[in-house]
Short mmCIF file of C-alpha atoms and ligand atoms in Angstrom, two decimals:
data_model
loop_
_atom_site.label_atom_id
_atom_site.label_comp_id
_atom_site.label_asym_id
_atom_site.label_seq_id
_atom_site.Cartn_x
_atom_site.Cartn_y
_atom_site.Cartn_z
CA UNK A 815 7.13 -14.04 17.10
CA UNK A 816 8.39 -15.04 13.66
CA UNK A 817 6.09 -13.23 10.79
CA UNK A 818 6.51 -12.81 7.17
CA UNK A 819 6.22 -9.18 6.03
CA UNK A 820 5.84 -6.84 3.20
CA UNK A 821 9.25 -5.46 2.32
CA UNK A 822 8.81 -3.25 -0.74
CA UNK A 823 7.83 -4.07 -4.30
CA UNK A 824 8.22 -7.94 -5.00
CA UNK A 825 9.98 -8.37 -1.44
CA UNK A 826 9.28 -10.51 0.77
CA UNK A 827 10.98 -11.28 4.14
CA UNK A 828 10.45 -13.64 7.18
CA UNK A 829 11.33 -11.33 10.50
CA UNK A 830 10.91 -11.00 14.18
CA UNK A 831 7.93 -8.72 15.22
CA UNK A 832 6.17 -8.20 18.22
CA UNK A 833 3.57 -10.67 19.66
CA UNK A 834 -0.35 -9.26 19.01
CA UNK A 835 -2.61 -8.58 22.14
CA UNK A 836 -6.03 -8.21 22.68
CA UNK A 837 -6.88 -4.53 21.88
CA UNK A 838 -10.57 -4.83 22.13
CA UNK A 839 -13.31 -6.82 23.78
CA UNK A 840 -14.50 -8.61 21.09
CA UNK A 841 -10.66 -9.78 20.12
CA UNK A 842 -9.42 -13.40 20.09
CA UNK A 843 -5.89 -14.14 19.42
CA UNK A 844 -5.11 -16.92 17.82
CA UNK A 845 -2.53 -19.48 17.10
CA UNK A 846 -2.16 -19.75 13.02
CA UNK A 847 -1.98 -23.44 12.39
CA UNK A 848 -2.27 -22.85 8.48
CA UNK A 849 -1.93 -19.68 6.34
CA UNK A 850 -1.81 -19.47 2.04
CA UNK A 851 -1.20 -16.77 0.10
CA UNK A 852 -3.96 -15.32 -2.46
CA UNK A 853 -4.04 -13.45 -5.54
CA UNK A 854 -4.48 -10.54 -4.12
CA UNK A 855 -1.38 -10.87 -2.15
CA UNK A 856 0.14 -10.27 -5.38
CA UNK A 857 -1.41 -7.15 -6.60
CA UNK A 858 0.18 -6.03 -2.98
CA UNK A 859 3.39 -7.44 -3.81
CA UNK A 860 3.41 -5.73 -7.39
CA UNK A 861 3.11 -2.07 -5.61
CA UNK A 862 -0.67 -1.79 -7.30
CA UNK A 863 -2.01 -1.33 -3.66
CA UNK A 864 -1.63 1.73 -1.92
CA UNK A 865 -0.44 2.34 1.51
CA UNK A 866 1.41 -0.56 2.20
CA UNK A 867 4.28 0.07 4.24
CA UNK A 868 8.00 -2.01 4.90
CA UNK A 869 7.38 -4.25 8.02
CA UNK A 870 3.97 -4.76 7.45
CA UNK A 871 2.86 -8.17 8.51
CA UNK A 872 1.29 -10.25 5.35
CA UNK A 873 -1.94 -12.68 5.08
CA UNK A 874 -5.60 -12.62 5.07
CA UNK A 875 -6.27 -16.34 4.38
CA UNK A 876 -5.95 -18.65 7.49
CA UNK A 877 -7.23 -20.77 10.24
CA UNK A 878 -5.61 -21.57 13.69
CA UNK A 879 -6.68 -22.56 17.42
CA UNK A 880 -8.21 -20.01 20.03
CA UNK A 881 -5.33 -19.53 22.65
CA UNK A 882 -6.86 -16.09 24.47
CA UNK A 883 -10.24 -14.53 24.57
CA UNK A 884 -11.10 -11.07 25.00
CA UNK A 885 -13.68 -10.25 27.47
CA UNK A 886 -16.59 -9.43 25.51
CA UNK A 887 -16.16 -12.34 22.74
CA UNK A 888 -19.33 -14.56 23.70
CA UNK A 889 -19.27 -17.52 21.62
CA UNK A 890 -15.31 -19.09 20.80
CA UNK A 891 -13.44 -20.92 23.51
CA UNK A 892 -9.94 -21.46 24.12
CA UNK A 893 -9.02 -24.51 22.02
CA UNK A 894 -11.48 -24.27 19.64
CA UNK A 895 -10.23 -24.95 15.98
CA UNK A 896 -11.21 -22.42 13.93
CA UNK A 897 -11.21 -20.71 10.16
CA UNK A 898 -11.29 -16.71 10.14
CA UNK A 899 -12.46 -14.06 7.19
CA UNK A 900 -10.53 -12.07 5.50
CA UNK A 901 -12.55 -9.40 6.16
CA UNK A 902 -13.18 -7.71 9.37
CA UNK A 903 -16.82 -7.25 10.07
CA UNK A 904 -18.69 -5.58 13.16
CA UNK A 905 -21.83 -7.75 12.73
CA UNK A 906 -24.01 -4.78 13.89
CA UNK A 907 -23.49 -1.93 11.54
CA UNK A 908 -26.05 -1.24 8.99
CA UNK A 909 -23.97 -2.63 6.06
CA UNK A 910 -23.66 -6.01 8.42
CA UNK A 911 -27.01 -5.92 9.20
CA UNK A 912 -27.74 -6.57 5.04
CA UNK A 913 -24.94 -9.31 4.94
CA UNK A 914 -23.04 -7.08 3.11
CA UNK A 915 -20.09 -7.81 5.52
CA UNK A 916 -16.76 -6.74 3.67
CA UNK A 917 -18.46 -3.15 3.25
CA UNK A 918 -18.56 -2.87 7.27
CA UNK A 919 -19.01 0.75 8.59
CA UNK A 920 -16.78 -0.62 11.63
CA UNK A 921 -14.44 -2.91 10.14
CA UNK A 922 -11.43 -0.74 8.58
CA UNK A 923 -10.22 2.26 11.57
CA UNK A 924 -8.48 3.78 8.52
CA UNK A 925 -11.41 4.92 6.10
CA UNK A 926 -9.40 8.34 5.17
CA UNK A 927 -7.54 6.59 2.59
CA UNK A 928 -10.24 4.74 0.11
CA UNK A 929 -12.99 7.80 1.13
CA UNK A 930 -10.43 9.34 -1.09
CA UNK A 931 -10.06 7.09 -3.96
CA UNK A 932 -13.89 5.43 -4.27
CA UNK A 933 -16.05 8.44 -2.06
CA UNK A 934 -16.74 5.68 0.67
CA UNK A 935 -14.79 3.05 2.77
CA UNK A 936 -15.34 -0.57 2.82
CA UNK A 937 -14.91 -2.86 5.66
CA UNK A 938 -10.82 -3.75 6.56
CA UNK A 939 -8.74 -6.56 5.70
CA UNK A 940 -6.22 -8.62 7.51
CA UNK A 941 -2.55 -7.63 6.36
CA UNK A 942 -3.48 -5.86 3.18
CA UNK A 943 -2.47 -1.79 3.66
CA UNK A 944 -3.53 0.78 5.77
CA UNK A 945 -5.83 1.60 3.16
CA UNK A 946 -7.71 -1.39 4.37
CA UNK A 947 -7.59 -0.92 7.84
CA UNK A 948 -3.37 -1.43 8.59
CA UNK A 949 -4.56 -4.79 10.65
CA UNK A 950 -1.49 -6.97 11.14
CA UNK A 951 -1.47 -10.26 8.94
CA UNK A 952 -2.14 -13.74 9.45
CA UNK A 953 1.67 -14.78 8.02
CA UNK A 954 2.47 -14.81 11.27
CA UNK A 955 2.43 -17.20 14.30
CA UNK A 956 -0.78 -15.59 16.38
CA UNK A 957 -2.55 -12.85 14.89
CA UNK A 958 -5.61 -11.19 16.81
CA UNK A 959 -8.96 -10.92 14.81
CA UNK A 960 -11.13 -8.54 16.07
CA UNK A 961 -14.98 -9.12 16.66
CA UNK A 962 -14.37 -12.59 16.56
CA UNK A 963 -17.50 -13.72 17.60
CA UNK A 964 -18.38 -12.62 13.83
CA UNK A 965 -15.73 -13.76 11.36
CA UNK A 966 -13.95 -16.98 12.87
CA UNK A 967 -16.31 -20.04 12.28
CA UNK A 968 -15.75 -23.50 14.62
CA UNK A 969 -14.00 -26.13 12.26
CA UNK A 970 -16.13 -29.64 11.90
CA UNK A 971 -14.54 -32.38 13.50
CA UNK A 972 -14.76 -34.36 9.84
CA UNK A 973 -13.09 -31.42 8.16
CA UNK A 974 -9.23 -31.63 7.95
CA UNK A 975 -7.20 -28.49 7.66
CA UNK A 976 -6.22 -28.32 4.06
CA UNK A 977 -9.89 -28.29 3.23
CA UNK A 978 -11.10 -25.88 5.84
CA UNK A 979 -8.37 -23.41 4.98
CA UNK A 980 -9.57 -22.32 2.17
CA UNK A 981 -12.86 -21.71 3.23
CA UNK A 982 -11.41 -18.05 4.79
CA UNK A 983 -11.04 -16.72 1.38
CA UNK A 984 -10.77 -18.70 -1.76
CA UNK A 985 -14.21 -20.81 -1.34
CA UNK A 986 -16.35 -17.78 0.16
CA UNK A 987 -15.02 -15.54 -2.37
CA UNK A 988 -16.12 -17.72 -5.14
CA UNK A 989 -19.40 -18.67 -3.51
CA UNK A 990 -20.03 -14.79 -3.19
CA UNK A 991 -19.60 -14.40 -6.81
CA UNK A 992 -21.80 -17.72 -8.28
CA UNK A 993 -24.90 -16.29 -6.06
CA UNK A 994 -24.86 -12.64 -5.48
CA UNK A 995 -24.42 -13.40 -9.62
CA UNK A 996 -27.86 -14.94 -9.67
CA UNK A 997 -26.81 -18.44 -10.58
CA UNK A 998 -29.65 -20.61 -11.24
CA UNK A 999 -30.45 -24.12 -11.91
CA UNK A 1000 -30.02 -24.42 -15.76
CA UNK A 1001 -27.69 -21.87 -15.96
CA UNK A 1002 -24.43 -21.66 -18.06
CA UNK A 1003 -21.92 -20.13 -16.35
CA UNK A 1004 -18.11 -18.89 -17.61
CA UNK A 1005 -15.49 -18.22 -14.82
CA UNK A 1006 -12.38 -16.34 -15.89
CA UNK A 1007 -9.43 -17.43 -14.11
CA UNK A 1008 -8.83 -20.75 -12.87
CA UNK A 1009 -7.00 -19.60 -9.72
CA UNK A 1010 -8.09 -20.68 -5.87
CA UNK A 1011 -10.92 -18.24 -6.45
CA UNK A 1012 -12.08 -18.87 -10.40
CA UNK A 1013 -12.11 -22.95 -9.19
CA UNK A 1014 -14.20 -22.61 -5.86
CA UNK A 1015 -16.50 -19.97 -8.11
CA UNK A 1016 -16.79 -22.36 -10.58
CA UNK A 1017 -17.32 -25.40 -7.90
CA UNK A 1018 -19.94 -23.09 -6.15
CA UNK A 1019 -21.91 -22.31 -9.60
CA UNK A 1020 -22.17 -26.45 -9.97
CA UNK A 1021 -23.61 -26.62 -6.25
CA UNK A 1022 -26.37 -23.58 -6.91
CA UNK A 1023 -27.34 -26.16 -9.96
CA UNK A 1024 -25.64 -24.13 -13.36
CA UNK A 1025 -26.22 -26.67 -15.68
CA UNK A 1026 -22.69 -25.94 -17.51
CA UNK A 1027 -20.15 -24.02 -16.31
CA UNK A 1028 -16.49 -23.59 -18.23
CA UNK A 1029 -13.80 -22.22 -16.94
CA UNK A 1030 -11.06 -20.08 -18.79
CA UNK A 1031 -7.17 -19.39 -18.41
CA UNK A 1032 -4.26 -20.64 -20.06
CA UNK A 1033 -2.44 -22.60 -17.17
CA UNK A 1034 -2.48 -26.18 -18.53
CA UNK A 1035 -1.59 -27.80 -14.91
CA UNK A 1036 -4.60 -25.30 -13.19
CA UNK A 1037 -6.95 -26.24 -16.27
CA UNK A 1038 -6.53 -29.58 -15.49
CA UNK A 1039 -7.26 -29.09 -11.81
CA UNK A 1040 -10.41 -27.74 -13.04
CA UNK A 1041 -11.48 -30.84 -14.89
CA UNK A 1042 -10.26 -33.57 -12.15
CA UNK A 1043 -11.63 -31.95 -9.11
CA UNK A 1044 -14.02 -29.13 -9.61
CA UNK A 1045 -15.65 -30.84 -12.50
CA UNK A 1046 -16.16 -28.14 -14.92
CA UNK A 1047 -15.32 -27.14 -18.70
CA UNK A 1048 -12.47 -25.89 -19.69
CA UNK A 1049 -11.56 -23.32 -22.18
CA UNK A 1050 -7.33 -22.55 -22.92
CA UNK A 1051 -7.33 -18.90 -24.03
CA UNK A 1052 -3.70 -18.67 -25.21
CA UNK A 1053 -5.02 -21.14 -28.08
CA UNK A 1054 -8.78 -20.60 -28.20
CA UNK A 1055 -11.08 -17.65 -29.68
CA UNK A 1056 -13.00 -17.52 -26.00
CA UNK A 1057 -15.42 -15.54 -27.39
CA UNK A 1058 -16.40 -17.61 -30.28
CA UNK A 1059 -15.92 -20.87 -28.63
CA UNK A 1060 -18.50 -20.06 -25.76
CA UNK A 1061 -21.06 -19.04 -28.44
CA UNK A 1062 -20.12 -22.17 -29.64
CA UNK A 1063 -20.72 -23.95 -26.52
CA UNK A 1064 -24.24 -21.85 -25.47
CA UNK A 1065 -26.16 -22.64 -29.01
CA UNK A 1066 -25.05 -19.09 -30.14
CA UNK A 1067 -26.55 -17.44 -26.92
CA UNK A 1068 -23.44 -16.99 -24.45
CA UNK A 1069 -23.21 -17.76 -20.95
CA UNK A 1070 -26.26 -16.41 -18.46
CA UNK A 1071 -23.90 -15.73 -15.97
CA UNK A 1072 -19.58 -14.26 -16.22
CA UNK A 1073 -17.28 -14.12 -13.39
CA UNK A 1074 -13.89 -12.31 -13.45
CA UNK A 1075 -11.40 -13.76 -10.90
CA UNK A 1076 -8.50 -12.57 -12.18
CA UNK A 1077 -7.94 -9.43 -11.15
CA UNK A 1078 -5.77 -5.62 -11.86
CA UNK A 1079 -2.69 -7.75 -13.38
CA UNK A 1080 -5.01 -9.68 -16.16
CA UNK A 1081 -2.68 -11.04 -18.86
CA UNK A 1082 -3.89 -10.61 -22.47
CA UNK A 1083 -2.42 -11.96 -25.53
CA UNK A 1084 -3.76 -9.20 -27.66
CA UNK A 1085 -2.67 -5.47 -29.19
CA UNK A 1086 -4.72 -4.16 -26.16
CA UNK A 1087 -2.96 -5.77 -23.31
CA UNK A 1088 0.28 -4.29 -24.30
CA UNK A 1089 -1.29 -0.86 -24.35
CA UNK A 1090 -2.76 -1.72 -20.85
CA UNK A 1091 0.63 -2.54 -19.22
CA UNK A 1092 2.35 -0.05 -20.74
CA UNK A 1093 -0.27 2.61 -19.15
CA UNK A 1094 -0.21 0.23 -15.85
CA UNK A 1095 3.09 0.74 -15.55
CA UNK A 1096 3.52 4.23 -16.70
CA UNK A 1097 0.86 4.83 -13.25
CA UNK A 1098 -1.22 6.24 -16.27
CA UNK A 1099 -4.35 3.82 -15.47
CA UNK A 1100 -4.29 1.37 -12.04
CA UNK A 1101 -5.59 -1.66 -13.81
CA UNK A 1102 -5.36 -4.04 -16.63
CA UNK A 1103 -9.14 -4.75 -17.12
CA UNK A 1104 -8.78 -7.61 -20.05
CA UNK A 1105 -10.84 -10.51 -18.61
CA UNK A 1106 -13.78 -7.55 -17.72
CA UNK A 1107 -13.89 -6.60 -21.14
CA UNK A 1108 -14.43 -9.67 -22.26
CA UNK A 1109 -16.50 -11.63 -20.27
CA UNK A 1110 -19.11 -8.20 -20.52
CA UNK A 1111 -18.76 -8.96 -24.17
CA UNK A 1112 -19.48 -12.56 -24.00
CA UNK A 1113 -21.94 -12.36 -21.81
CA UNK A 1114 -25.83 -13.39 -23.27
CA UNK A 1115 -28.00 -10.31 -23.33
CA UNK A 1116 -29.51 -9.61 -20.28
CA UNK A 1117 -26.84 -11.79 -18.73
CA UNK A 1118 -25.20 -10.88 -15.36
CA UNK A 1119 -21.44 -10.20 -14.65
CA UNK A 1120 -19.42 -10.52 -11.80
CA UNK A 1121 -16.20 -9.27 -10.72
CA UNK A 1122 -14.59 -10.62 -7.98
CA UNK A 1123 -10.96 -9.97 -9.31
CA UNK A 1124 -9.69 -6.95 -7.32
CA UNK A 1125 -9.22 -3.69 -9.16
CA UNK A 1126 -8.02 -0.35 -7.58
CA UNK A 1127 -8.75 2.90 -9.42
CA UNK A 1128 -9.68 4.08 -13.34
CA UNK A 1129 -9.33 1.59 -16.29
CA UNK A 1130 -9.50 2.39 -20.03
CA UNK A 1131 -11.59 0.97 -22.99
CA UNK A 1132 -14.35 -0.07 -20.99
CA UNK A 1133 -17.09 -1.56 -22.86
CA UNK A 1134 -19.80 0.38 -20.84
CA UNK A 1135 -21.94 0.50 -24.39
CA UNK A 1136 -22.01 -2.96 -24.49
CA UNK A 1137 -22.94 -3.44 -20.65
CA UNK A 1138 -25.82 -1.35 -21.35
CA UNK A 1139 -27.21 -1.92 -24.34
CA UNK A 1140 -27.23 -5.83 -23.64
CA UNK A 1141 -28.79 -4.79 -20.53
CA UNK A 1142 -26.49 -6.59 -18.38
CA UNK A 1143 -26.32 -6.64 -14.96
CA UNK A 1144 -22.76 -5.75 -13.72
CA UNK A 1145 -21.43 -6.21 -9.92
CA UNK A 1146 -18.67 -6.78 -8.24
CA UNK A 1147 -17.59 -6.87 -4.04
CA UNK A 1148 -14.69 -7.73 -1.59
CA UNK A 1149 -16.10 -10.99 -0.12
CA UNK A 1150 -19.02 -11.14 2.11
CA UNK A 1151 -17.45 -14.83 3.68
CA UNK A 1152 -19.32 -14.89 7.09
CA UNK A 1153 -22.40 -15.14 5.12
CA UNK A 1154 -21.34 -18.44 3.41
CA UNK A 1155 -19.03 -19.82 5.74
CA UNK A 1156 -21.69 -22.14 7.56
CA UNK A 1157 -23.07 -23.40 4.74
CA UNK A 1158 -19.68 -24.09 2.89
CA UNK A 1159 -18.18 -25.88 5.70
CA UNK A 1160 -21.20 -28.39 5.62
CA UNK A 1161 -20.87 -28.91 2.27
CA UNK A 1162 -17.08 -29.69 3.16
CA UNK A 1163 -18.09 -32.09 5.97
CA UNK A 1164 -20.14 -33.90 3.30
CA UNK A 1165 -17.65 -34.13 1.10
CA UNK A 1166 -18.93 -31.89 -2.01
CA UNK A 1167 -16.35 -29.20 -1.77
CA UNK A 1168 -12.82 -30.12 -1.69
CA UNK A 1169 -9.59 -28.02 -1.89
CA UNK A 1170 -7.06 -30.02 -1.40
CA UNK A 1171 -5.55 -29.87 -4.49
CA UNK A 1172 -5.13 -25.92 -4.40
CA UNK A 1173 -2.71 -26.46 -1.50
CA UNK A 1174 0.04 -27.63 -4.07
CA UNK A 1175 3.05 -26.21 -2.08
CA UNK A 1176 2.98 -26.81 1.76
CA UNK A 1177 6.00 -25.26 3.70
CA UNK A 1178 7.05 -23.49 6.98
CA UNK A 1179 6.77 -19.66 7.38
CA UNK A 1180 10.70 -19.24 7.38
CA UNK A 1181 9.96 -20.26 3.16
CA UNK A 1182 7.84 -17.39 2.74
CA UNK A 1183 9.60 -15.43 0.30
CA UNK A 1184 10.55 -18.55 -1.67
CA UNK A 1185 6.84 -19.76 -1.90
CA UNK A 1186 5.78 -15.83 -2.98
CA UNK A 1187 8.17 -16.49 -5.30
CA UNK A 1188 6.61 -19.33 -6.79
CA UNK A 1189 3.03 -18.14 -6.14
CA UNK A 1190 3.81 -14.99 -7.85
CA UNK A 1191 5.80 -17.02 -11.49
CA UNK A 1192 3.19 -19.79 -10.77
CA UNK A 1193 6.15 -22.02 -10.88
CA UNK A 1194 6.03 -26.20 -10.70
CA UNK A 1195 1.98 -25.18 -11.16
CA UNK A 1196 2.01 -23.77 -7.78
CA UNK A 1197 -1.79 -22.36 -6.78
CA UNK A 1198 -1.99 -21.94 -3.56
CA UNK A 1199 1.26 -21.74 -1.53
CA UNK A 1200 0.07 -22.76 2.19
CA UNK A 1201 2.82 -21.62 5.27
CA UNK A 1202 3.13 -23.75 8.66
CA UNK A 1203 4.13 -20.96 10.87
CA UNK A 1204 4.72 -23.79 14.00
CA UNK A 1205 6.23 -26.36 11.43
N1 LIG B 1419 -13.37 -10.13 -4.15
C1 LIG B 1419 -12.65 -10.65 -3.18
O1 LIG B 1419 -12.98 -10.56 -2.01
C2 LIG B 1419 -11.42 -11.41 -3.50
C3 LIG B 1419 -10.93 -12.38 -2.64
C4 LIG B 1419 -9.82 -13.12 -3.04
C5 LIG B 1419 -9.20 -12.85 -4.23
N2 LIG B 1419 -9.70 -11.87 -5.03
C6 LIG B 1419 -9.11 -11.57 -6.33
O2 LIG B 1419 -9.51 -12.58 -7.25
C7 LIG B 1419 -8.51 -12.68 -8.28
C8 LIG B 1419 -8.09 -14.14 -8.43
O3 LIG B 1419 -7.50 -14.59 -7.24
P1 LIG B 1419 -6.65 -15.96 -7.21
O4 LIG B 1419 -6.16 -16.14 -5.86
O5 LIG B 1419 -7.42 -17.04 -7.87
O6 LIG B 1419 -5.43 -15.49 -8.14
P2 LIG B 1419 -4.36 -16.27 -9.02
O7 LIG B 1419 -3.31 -15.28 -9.36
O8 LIG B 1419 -3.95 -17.55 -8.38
O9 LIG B 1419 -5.18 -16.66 -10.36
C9 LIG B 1419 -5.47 -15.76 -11.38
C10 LIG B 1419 -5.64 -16.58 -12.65
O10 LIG B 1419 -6.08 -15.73 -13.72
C11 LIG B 1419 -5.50 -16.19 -14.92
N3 LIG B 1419 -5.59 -15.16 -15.95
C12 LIG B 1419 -4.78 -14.09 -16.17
N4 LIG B 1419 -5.23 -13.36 -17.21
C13 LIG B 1419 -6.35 -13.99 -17.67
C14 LIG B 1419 -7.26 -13.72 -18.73
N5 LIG B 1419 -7.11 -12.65 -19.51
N6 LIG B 1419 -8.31 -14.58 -18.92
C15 LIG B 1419 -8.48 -15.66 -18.13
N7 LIG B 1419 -7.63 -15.97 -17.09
C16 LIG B 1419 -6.59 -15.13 -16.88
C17 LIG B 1419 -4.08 -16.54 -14.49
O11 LIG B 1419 -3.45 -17.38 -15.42
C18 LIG B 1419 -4.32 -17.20 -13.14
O12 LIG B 1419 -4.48 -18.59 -13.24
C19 LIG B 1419 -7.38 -11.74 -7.87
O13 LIG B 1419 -7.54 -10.49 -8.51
C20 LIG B 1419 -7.61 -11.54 -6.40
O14 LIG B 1419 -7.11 -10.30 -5.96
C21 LIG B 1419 -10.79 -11.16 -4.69
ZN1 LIG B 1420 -7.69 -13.04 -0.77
ZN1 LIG B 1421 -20.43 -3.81 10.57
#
């Protein structure tokens, strides 16, 4: 089958690799009717992620159709039309047991590697290193998800494909952040990032009842996205004090709740961002922490901050003072999707969560690399670039 892999740093290539199989009883394979690219597809593509190797099949973020079922998979069907996690879960492991389903004890078959770097392994990813379990993509025309019965969810009739899509990883992702943040009715909450992820954060803040919620970046056509379809605030950094103007916009207080979805490659306009990519790039800290440090220091005291943006090792100049003597609450996670996924597919069949609009460049797998490309300089205000890996 046709699949687009990792090739080394900032290469991307569309080759001919073997077809998956079922491996285990709980495996489905699947035929990948849809398949989009994520921000964290580029933190692989930059090199920050360890243990990615040439040939390695790319994707985490996809739906398809059931085409074989493994013999201990109880509740999917051949022909059933279905969107998958982008994290593999057991479902019967302790950490499962709490909901807590990308930190699966059974989930990555690989823990070695991240034992190493963060003393314990979280659950495995689809196509994202062998750090994270070396599973085999979903860029790809079938790709087999293991314990199926877990992390693929049955599609609603009423629910087209560019909407359901996104619930794999973009909407669960955000809806992970807005309520393990405590969101609640009243609320004010900033998002950082106005990405797949910052929107459907933002979007799932407004449906747990935040009162206000702004959003911040400094990508006019993806600020306007926010506005038109997700409904929030918006704040333009590359123009804007953010700090001041969300005093400003909280009576002085700040925002009750921050969430960071932007990630290890944060721009910044300031002295400290250049010191952070030069000590990125010199390997002499793994991340550029710039939205952290600021949404911890714009959050209101006693405030809560989430990170959903993914970071890999050390970073420098963090404002831990501040996080504790505002006694803030600070957490972060790889998403926990199958414990949203229900409920944000019926608020897709009802029509209050749309994504549409992130799938701004549609094209077959063979375009890969080009819509990487484009992903990656977030060229012609490309968001989400989605792949048709059977045209
Ligand atoms: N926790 C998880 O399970 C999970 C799942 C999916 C994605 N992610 C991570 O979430 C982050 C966002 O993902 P995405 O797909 O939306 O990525 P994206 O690259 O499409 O969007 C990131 C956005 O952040 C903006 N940005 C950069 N620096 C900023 C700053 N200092 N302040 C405000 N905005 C800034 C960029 O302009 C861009 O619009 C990435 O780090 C990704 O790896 C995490
Ligand atoms: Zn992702
Ligand atoms: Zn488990």
């Amino acid at each position: 089958m046709r699949a687009a892999t990792w090739a080394g740093v900032d290469e991307v290539s569309v080759e001919t690799v073997p077809d998956p199989a079922i491996l285990n009883d709980r495996d489905v394979i699947l035929k990948v009717s849809r398949t989009t690219t994520c921000g964290s597809d580029l933190h692989l593509l930059g090199g920050y992620v360890p243990a990615m190797r040439a040939g390695d099949v790319l994707g985490h973020e996809f739906m398809g159709e059931v085409v074989e079922v493994g013999p201990g998979v109880r509740d999917r069907r051949v022909g059933d039309r279905v969107v998958v996690n982008s994290f593999i879960a057991c479902g019967n492991c302790w950490y499962c047991r709490q909901e807590l389903y990308s930190l699966c004890d059974n989930g990555n078959p690989n823990p070695g590697i991240t034992e190493g770097l963060w003393g314990q392994s979280p659950g495995g990813c689809f196509g994202y290193s062998h750090a994270m379990g070396g599973f085999a993509g979903s860029h790809a025309e079938y790709v087999r998800v293991p314990y199926a019965d877990v992390g693929s969810f049955v599609v609603p009739e009423e629910v087209g494909d560019d909407r359901a899509l996104f619930a794999s990883d973009a909407v669960s992702t955000g809806w992970m952040g807005a309520d393990l943040a405590g969101t609640k009715p009243g609320d004010t909450v900033a998002v950082w990032g106005a990405g797949g992820v910052g929107q459907m954060a933002a979007r799932a803040a407004m449906l747990l009842g935040a009162e206000q919620v702004v959003v911040i970046d400094r990508l006019t056509e993806r600020l306007e996205q926010v506005r038109r379809h997700v409904g929030a605030e918006v704040v333009d950094y590359s123009t804007t004090d953010v700090m001041a103007e969300l005093r400003e916009r909280t009576g002085g207080r700040g925002p009750d709740v921050c969430i960071e979805a932007v990630g290890m490659e944060a721009h910044s306009t300031g002295v400290q961002g250049v010191y952070d990519q030069v000590k990125q790039q010199l390997r002499l800290q793994t991340d550029r922490p710039s939205a952290v440090r600021e949404a911890i220091m714009a959050c209101r005291k006693g405030g809560s901050v989430f990170v959903l943006g993914v970071f890999a090792g050390p970073v420098d100049k963090f404002p831990l003072g501040a996080a504790m003597n505002k006694g803030l609450t600070l957490r972060g996670a790889q998403v926990h999707g199958q414990r949203y996924m229900p409920r944000i597919l019926g608020h897709m069949a009802r029509g209050e969560l749309t994504t549409e609009h992130l799938a701004t460049h549609v094209m077959p797998l063979e375009d890969a690399p080009r819509g990487y490309r484009m992903f990656k300089d977030k060229e012609d205000g490309c968001v989400r670039a989605v792949f048709l890996p059977h045209g």
